[in-house]
PDB file of C-alpha atoms in Angstrom:
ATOM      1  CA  UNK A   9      60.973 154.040 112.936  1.00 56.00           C
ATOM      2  CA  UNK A  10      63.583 153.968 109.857  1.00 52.00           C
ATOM      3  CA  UNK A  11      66.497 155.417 112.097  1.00 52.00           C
ATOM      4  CA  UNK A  12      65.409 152.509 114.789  1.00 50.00           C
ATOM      5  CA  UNK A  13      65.476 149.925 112.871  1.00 51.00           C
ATOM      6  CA  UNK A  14      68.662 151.098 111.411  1.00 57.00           C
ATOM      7  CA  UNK A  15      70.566 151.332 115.200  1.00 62.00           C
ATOM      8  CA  UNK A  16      69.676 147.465 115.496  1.00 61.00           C
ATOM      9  CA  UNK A  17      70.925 146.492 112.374  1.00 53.00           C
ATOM     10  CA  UNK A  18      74.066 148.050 113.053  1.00 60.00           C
ATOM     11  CA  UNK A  19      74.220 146.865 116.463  1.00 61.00           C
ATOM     12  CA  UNK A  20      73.621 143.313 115.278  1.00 61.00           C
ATOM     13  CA  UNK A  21      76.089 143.718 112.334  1.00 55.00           C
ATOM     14  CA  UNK A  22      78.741 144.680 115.193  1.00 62.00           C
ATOM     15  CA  UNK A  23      77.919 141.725 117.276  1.00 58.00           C
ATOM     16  CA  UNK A  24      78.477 139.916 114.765  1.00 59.00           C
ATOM     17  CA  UNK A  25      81.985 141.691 113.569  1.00 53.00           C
ATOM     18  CA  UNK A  26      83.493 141.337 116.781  1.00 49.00           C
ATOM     19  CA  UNK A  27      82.054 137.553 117.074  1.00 53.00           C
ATOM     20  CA  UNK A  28      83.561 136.461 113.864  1.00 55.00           C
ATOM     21  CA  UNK A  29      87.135 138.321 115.128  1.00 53.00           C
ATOM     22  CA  UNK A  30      87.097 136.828 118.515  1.00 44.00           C
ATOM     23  CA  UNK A  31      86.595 133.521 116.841  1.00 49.00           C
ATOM     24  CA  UNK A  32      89.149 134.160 114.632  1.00 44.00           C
ATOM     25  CA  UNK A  33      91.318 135.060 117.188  1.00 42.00           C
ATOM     26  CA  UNK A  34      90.835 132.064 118.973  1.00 41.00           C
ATOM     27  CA  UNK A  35      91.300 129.373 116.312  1.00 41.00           C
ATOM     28  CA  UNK A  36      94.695 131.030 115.277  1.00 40.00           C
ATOM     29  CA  UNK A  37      95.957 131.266 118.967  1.00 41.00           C
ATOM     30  CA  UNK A  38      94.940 126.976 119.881  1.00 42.00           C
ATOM     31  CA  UNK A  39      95.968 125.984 116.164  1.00 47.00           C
ATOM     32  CA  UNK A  40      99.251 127.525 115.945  1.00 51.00           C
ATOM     33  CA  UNK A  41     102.555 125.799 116.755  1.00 55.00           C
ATOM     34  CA  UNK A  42     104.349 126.922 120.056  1.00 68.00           C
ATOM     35  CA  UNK A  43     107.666 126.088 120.657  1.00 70.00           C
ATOM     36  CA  UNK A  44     108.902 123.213 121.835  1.00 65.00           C
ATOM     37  CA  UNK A  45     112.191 123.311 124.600  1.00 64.00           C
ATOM     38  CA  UNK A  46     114.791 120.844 123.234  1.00 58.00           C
ATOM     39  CA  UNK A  47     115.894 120.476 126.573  1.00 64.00           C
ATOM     40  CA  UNK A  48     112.823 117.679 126.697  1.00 64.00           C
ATOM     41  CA  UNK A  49     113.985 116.026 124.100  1.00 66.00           C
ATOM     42  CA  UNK A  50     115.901 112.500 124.337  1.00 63.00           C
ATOM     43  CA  UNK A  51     118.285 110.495 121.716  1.00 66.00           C
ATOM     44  CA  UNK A  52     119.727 110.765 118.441  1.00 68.00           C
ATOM     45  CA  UNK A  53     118.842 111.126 114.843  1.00 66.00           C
ATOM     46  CA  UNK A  54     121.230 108.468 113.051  1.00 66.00           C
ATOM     47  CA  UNK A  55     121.600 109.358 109.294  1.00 64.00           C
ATOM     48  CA  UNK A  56     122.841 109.030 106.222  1.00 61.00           C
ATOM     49  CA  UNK A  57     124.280 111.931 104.489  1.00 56.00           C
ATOM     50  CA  UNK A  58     124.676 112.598 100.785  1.00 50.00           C
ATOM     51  CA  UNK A  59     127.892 112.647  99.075  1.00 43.00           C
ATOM     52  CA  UNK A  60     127.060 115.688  97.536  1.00 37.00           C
ATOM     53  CA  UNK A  61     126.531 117.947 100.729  1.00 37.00           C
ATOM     54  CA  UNK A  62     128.895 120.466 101.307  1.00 36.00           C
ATOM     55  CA  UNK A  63     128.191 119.960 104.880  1.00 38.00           C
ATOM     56  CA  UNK A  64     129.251 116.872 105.834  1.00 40.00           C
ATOM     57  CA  UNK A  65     131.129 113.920 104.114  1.00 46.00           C
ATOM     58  CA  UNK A  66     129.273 110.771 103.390  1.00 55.00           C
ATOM     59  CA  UNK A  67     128.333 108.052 105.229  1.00 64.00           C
ATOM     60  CA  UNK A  68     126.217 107.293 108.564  1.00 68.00           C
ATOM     61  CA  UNK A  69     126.496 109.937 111.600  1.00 69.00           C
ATOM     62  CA  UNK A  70     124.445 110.428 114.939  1.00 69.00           C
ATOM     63  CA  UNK A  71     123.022 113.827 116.339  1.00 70.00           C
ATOM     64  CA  UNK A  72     122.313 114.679 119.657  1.00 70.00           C
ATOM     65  CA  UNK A  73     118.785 116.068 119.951  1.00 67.00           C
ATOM     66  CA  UNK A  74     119.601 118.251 122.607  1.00 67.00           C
ATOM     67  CA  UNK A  75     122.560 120.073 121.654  1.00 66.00           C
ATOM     68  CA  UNK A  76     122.890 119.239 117.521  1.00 64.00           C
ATOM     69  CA  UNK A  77     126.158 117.975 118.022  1.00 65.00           C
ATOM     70  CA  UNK A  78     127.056 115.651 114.893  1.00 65.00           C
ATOM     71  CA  UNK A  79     129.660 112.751 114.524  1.00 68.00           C
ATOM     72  CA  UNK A  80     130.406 109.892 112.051  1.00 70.00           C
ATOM     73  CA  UNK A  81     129.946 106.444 112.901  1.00 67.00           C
ATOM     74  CA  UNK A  82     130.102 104.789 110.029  1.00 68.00           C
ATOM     75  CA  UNK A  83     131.739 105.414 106.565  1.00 72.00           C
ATOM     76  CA  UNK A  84     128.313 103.411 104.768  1.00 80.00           C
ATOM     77  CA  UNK A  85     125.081 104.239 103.703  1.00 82.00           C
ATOM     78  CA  UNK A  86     122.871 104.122 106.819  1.00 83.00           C
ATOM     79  CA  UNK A  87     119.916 101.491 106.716  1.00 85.00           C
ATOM     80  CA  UNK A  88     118.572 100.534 109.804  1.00 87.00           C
ATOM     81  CA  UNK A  89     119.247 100.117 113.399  1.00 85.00           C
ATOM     82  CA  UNK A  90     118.384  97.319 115.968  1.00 88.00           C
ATOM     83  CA  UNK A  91     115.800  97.823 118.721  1.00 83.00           C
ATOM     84  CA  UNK A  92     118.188  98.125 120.915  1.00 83.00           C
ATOM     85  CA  UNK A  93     120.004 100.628 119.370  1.00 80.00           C
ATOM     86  CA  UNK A  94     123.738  99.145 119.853  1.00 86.00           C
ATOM     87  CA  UNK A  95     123.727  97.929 115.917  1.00 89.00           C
ATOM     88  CA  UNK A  96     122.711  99.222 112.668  1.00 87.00           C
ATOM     89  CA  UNK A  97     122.908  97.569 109.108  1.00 90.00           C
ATOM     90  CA  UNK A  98     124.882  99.710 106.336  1.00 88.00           C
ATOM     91  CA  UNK A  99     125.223  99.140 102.865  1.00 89.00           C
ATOM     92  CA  UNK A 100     128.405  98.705 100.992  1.00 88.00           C
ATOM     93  CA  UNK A 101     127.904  99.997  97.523  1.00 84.00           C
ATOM     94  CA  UNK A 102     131.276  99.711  96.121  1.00 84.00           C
ATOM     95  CA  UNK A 103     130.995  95.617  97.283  1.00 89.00           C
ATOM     96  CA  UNK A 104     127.318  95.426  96.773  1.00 91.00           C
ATOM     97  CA  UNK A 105     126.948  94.393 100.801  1.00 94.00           C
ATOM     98  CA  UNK A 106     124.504  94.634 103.104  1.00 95.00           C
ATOM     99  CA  UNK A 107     126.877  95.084 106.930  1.00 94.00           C
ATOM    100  CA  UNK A 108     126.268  95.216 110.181  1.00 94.00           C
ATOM    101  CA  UNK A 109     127.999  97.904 112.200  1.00 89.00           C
ATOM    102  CA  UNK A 110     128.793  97.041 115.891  1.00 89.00           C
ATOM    103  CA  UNK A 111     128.673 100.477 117.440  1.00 80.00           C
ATOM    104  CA  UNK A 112     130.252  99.744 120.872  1.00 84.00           C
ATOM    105  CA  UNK A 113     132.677  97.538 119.448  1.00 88.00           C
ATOM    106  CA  UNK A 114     133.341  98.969 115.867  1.00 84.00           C
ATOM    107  CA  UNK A 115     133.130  96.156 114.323  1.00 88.00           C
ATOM    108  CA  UNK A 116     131.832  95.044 110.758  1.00 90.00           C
ATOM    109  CA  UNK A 117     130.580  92.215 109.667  1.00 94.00           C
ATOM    110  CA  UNK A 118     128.858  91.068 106.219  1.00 96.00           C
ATOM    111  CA  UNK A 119     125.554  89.692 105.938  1.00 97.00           C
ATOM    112  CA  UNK A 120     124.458  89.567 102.766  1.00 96.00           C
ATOM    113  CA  UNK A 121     125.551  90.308  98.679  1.00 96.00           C
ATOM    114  CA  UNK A 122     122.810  91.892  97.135  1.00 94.00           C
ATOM    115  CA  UNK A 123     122.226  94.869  94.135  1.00 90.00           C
ATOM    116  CA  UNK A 124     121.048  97.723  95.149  1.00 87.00           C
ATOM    117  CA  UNK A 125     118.083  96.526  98.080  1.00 91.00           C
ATOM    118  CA  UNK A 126     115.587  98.914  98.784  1.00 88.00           C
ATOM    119  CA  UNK A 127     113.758  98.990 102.445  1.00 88.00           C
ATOM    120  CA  UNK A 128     116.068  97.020 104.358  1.00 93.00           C
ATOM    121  CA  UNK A 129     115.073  95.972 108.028  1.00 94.00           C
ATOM    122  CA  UNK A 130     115.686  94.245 111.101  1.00 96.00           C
ATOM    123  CA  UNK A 131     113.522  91.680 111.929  1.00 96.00           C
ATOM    124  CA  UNK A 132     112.756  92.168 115.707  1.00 94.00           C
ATOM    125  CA  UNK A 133     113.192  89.222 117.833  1.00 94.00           C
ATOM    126  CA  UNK A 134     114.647  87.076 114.936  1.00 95.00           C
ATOM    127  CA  UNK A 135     117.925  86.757 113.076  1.00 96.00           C
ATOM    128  CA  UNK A 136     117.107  87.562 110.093  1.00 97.00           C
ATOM    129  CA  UNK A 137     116.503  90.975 107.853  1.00 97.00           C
ATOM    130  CA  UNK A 138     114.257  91.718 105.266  1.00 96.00           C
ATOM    131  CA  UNK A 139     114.810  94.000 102.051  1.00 94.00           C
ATOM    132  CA  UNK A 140     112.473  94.450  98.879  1.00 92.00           C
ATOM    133  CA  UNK A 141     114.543  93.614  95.550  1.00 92.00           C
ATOM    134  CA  UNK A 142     112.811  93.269  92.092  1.00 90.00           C
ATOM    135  CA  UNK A 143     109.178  94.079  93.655  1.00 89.00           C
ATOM    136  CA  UNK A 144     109.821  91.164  95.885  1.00 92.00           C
ATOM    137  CA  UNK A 145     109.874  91.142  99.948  1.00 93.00           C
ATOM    138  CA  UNK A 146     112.469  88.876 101.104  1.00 95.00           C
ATOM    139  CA  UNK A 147     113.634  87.777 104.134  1.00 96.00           C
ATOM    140  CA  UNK A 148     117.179  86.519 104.472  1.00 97.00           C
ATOM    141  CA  UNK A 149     118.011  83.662 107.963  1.00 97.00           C
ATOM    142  CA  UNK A 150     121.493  85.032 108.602  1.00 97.00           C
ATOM    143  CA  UNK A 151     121.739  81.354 110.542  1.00 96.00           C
ATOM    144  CA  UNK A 152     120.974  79.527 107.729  1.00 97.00           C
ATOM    145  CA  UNK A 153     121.933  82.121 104.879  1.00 96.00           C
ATOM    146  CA  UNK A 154     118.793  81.490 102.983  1.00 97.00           C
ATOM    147  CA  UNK A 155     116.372  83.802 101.749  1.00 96.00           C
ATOM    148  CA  UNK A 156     112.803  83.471 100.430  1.00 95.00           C
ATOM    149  CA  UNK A 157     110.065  85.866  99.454  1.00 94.00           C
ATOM    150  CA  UNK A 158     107.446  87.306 101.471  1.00 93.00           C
ATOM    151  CA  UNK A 159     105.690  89.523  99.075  1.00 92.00           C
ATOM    152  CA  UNK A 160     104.888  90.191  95.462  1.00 89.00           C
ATOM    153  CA  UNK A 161     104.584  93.046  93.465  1.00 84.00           C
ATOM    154  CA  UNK A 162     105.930  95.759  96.272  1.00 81.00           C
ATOM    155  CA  UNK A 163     107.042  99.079  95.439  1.00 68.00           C
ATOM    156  CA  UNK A 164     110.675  99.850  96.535  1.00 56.00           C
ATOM    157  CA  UNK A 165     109.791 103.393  98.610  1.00 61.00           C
ATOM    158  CA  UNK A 166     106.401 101.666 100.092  1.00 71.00           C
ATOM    159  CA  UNK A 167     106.889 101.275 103.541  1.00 82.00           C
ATOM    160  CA  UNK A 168     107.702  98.073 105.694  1.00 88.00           C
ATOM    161  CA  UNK A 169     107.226  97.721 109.280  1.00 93.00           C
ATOM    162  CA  UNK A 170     107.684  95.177 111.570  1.00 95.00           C
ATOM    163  CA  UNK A 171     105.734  93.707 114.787  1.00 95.00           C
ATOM    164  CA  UNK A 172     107.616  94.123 117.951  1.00 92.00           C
ATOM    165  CA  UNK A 173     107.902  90.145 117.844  1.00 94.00           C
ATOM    166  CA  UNK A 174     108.625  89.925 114.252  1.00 95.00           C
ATOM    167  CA  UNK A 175     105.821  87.146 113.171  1.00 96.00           C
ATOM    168  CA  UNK A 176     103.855  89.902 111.238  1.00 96.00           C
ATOM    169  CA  UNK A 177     104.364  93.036 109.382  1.00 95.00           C
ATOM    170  CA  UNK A 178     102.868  96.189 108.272  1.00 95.00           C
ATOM    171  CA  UNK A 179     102.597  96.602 104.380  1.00 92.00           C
ATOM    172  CA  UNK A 180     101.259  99.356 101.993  1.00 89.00           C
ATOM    173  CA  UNK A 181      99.189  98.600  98.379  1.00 86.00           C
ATOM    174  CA  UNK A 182      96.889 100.373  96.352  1.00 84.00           C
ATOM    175  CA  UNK A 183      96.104 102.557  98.875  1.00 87.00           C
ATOM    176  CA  UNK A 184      95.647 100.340 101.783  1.00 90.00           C
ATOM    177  CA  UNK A 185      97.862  99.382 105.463  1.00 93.00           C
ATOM    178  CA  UNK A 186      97.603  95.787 105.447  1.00 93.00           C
ATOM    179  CA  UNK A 187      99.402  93.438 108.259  1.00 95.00           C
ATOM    180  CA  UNK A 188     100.710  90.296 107.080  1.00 94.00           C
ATOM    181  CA  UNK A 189     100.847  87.353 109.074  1.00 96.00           C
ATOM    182  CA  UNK A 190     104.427  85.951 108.077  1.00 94.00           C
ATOM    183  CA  UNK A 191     104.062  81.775 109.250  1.00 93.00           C
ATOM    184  CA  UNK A 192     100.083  81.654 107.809  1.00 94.00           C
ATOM    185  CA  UNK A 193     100.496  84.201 104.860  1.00 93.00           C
ATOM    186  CA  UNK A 194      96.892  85.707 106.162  1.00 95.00           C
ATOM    187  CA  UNK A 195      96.696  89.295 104.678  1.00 94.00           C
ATOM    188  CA  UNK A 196      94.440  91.545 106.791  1.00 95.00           C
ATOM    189  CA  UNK A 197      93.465  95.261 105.848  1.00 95.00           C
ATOM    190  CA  UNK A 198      94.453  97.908 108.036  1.00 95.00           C
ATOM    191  CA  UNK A 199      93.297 100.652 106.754  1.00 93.00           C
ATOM    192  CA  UNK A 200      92.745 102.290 103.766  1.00 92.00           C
ATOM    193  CA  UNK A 201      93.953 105.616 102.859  1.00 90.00           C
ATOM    194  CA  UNK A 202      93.867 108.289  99.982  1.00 86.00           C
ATOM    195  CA  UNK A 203      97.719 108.650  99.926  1.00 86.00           C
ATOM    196  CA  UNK A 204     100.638 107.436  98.421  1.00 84.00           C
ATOM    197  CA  UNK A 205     102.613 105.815 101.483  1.00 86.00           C
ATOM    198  CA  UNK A 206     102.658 106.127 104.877  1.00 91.00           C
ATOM    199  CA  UNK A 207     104.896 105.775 108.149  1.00 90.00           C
ATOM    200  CA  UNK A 208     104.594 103.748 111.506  1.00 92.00           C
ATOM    201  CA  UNK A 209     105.737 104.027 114.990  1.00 92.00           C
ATOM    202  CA  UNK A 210     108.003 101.474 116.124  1.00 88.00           C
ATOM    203  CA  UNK A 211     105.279  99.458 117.848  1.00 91.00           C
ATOM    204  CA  UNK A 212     102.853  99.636 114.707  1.00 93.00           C
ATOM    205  CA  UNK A 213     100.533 101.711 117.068  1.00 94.00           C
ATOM    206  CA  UNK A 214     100.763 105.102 115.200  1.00 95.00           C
ATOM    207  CA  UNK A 215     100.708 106.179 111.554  1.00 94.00           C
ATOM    208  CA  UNK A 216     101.391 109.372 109.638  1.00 93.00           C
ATOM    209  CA  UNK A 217     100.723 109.711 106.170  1.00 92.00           C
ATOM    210  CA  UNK A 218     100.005 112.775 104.144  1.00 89.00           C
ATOM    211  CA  UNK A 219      96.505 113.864 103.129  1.00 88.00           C
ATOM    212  CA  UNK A 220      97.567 117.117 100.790  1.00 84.00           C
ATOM    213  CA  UNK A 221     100.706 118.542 100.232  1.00 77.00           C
ATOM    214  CA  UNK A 222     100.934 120.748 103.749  1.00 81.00           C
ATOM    215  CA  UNK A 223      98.993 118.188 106.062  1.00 87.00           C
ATOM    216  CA  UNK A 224     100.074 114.947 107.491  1.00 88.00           C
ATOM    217  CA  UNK A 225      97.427 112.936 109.435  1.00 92.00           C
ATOM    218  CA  UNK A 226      98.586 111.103 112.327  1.00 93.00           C
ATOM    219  CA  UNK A 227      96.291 108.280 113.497  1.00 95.00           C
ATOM    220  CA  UNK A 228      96.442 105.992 116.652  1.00 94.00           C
ATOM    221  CA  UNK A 229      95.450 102.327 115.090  1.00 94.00           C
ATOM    222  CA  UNK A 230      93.877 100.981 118.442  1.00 93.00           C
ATOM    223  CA  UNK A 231      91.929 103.882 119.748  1.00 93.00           C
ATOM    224  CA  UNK A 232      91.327 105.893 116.165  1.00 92.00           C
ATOM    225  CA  UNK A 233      92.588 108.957 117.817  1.00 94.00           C
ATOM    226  CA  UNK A 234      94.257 111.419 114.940  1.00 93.00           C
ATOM    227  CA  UNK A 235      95.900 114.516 114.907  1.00 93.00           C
ATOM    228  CA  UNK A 236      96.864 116.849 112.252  1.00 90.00           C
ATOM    229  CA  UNK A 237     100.147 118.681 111.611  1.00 87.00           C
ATOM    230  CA  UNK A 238     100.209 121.461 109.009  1.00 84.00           C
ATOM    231  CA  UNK A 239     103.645 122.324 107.336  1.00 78.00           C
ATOM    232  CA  UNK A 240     106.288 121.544 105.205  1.00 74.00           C
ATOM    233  CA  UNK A 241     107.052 117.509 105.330  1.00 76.00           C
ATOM    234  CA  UNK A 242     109.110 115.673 103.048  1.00 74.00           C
ATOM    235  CA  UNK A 243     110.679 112.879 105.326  1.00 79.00           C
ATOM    236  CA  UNK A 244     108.899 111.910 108.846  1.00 85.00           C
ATOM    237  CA  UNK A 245     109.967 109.827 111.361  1.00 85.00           C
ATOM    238  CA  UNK A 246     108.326 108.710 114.669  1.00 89.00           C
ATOM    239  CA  UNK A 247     110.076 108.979 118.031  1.00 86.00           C
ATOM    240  CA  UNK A 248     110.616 105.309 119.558  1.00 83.00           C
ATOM    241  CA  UNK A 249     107.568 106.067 122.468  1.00 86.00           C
ATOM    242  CA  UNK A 250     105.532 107.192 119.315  1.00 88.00           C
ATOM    243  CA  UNK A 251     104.347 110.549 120.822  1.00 88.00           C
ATOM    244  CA  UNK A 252     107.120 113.181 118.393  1.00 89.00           C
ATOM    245  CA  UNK A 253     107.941 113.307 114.933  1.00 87.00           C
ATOM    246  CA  UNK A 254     110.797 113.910 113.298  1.00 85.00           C
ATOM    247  CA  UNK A 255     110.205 116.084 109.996  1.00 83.00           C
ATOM    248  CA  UNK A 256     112.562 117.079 107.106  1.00 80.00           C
ATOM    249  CA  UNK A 257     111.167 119.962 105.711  1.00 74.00           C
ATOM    250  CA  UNK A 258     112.530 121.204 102.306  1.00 67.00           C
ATOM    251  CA  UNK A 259     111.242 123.361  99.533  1.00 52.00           C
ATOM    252  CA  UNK A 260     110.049 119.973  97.272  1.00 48.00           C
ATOM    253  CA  UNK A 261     108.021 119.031  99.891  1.00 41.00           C
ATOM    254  CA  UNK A 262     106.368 114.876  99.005  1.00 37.00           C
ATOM    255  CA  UNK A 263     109.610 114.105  97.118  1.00 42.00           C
ATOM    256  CA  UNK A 264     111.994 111.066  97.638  1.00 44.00           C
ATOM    257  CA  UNK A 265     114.721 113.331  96.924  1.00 44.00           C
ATOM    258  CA  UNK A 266     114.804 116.634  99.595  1.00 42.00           C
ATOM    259  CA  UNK A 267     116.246 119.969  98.558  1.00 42.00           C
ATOM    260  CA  UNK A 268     119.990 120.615  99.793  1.00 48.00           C
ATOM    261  CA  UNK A 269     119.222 122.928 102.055  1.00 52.00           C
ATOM    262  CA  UNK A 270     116.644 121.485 104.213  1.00 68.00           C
ATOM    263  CA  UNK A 271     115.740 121.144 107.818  1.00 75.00           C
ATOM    264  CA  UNK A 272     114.983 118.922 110.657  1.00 79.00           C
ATOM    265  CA  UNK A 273     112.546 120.057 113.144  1.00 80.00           C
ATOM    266  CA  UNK A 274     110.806 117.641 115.799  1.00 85.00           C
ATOM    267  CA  UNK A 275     106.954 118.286 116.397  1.00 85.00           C
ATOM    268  CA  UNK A 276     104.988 117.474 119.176  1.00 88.00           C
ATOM    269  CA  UNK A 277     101.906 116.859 117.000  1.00 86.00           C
ATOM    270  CA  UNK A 278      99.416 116.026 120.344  1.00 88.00           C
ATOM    271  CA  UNK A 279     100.176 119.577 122.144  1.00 84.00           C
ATOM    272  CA  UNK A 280     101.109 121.508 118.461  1.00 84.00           C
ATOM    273  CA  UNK A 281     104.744 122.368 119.651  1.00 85.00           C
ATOM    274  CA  UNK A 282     107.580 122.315 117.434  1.00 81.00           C
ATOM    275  CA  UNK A 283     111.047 122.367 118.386  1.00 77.00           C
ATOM    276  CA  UNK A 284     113.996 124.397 116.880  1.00 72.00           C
ATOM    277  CA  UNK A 285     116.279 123.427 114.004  1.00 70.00           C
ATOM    278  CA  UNK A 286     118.039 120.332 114.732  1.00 69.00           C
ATOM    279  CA  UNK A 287     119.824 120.110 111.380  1.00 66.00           C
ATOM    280  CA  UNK A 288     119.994 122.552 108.171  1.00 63.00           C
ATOM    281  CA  UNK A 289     121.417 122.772 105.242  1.00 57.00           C
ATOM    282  CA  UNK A 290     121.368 119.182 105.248  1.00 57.00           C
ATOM    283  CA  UNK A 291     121.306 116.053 101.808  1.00 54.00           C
ATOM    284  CA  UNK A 292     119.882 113.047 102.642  1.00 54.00           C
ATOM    285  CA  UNK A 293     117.415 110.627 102.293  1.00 55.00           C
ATOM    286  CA  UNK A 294     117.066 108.160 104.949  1.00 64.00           C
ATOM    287  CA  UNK A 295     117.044 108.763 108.918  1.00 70.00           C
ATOM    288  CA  UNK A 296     115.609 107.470 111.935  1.00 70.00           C
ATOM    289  CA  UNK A 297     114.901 108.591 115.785  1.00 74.00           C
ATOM    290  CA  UNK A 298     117.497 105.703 117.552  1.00 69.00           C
TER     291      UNK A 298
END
């Protein structure tokens, strides 16, 4: 009776065993990243590149997703470029000028004299930009050449992002995604959020923010759909259609300030593909999917 009892219990135990590895098994093979084929992949990355990189000189420069090929367009510090991608504002450190850099026709053109801006932006559908300066959101009429603040009490790195018709913007405060209707002043909350920032799609539908130090969270704002990437992610940026990400990963993963030798990789976060390097060994702070 002893030795039949036994038999089960080892039969059961081995059930079990193989159970537990199959399951195993299977989690690691639908969780992992595949690769995705760069050959899918539309655009350029337009950055800006330290002055300290042995790689490249400094100033603003486009790469081809496709093939990594790299050249300068501008001699600036890269901002931010226009929706429709023929235009990007630079800043002129040495004058203490916000520009505007005509791509097709390479020209420049001043906009505005300011210290050291932090976030500064288009405003779609409108000429004007914005920029944060002294905890303050401004927005600067490059008709009129006035400017007048927005917000209060905003953190330089927090993210600003802009409607597609540029009467209302995305904000982030103590933890919460507000939207901010610009002509009434209404403040609305988003969403709130145990992290320290976050990042937006072009169209305000998507948002990525970080939830530990390996995972970003990517959430869609009108259906609540959310994804999860796991990895290395200092700097992320959303493809214009929303559905890629753009990730500098570096060994000081969370900081403002990437290693020197990092990397650019593009992630498919819906089907868990990631591409190949686009970049390495690469300085810099700011970039964006044109």
């Amino acid at each position: 009776m002893v030795v039949f009892f036994m038999t089960r219990l080892l039969k059961s135990l081995l059930i079990l065993f193989v159970i537990s590895i199959v399951s195993i098994l299977f989690y690691i093979f639908f969780n992992q990243l595949k690769t995705l084929d760069r050959n899918n992949l539309t655009g350029e990355l337009i950055f800006d590149n330290d002055p300290c990189s042995h790689i490249l000189s400094k100033g603003t420069f486009a790469v081809s997703l496709k093939d990594g090929y790299s050249k300068q367009i501008s001699s600036y510090t890269f901002l931010d470029m226009s929706g429709d991608g023929k235009r990007s504002l630079v800043f002129d450190g040495v004058d203490n000028m916000i520009k505007e850099f005509d791509r097709n026709k390479n020209i420049l053109t001043n906009i505005v004299w300011v210290s050291k801006p932090d976030y500064v932006k288009y405003v779609p559908e409108k000429n004007e930009i914005s920029f944060i300066k002294d905890k303050k959101l401004i927005l600067f009429d490059r008709s009129t050449q006035t400017s007048k603040p927005i917000l209060d009490d905003i953190d330089g790195y927090s993210t600003i992002s802009w409607d597609k018709d540029g009467n209302s913007l995305l904000f982030f405060k103590h933890h919460n995604i507000n939207r901010i209707n610009i002509e009434s002043g209404v403040i609305s909350l988003i969403l709130q959020i145990e992290a320290n920032d976050f990042i937006s799609s072009s169209d305000n539908k998507y948002v990525a923010y970080h939830i530990d130090r390996e995972q970003l969270l990517i959430k869609d704002l009108e259906t609540h759909d959310q994804w999860k990437y796991k990895g290395n992610s200092s700097i992320i940026r959303f493809s214009p259609d929303g559905n890629y990400l753009a990730i500098l990963r570096s060994s000081t993963a969370l900081s403002h300030f990437p290693s020197k030798l990092g990397e650019i990789v593009v992630v498919d976060y819906k089907r868990k593909k990631v591409s190949p390097r686009i970049l390495e060994e690469i300085d810099f702070i700011n970039f964006m999917w044109e």
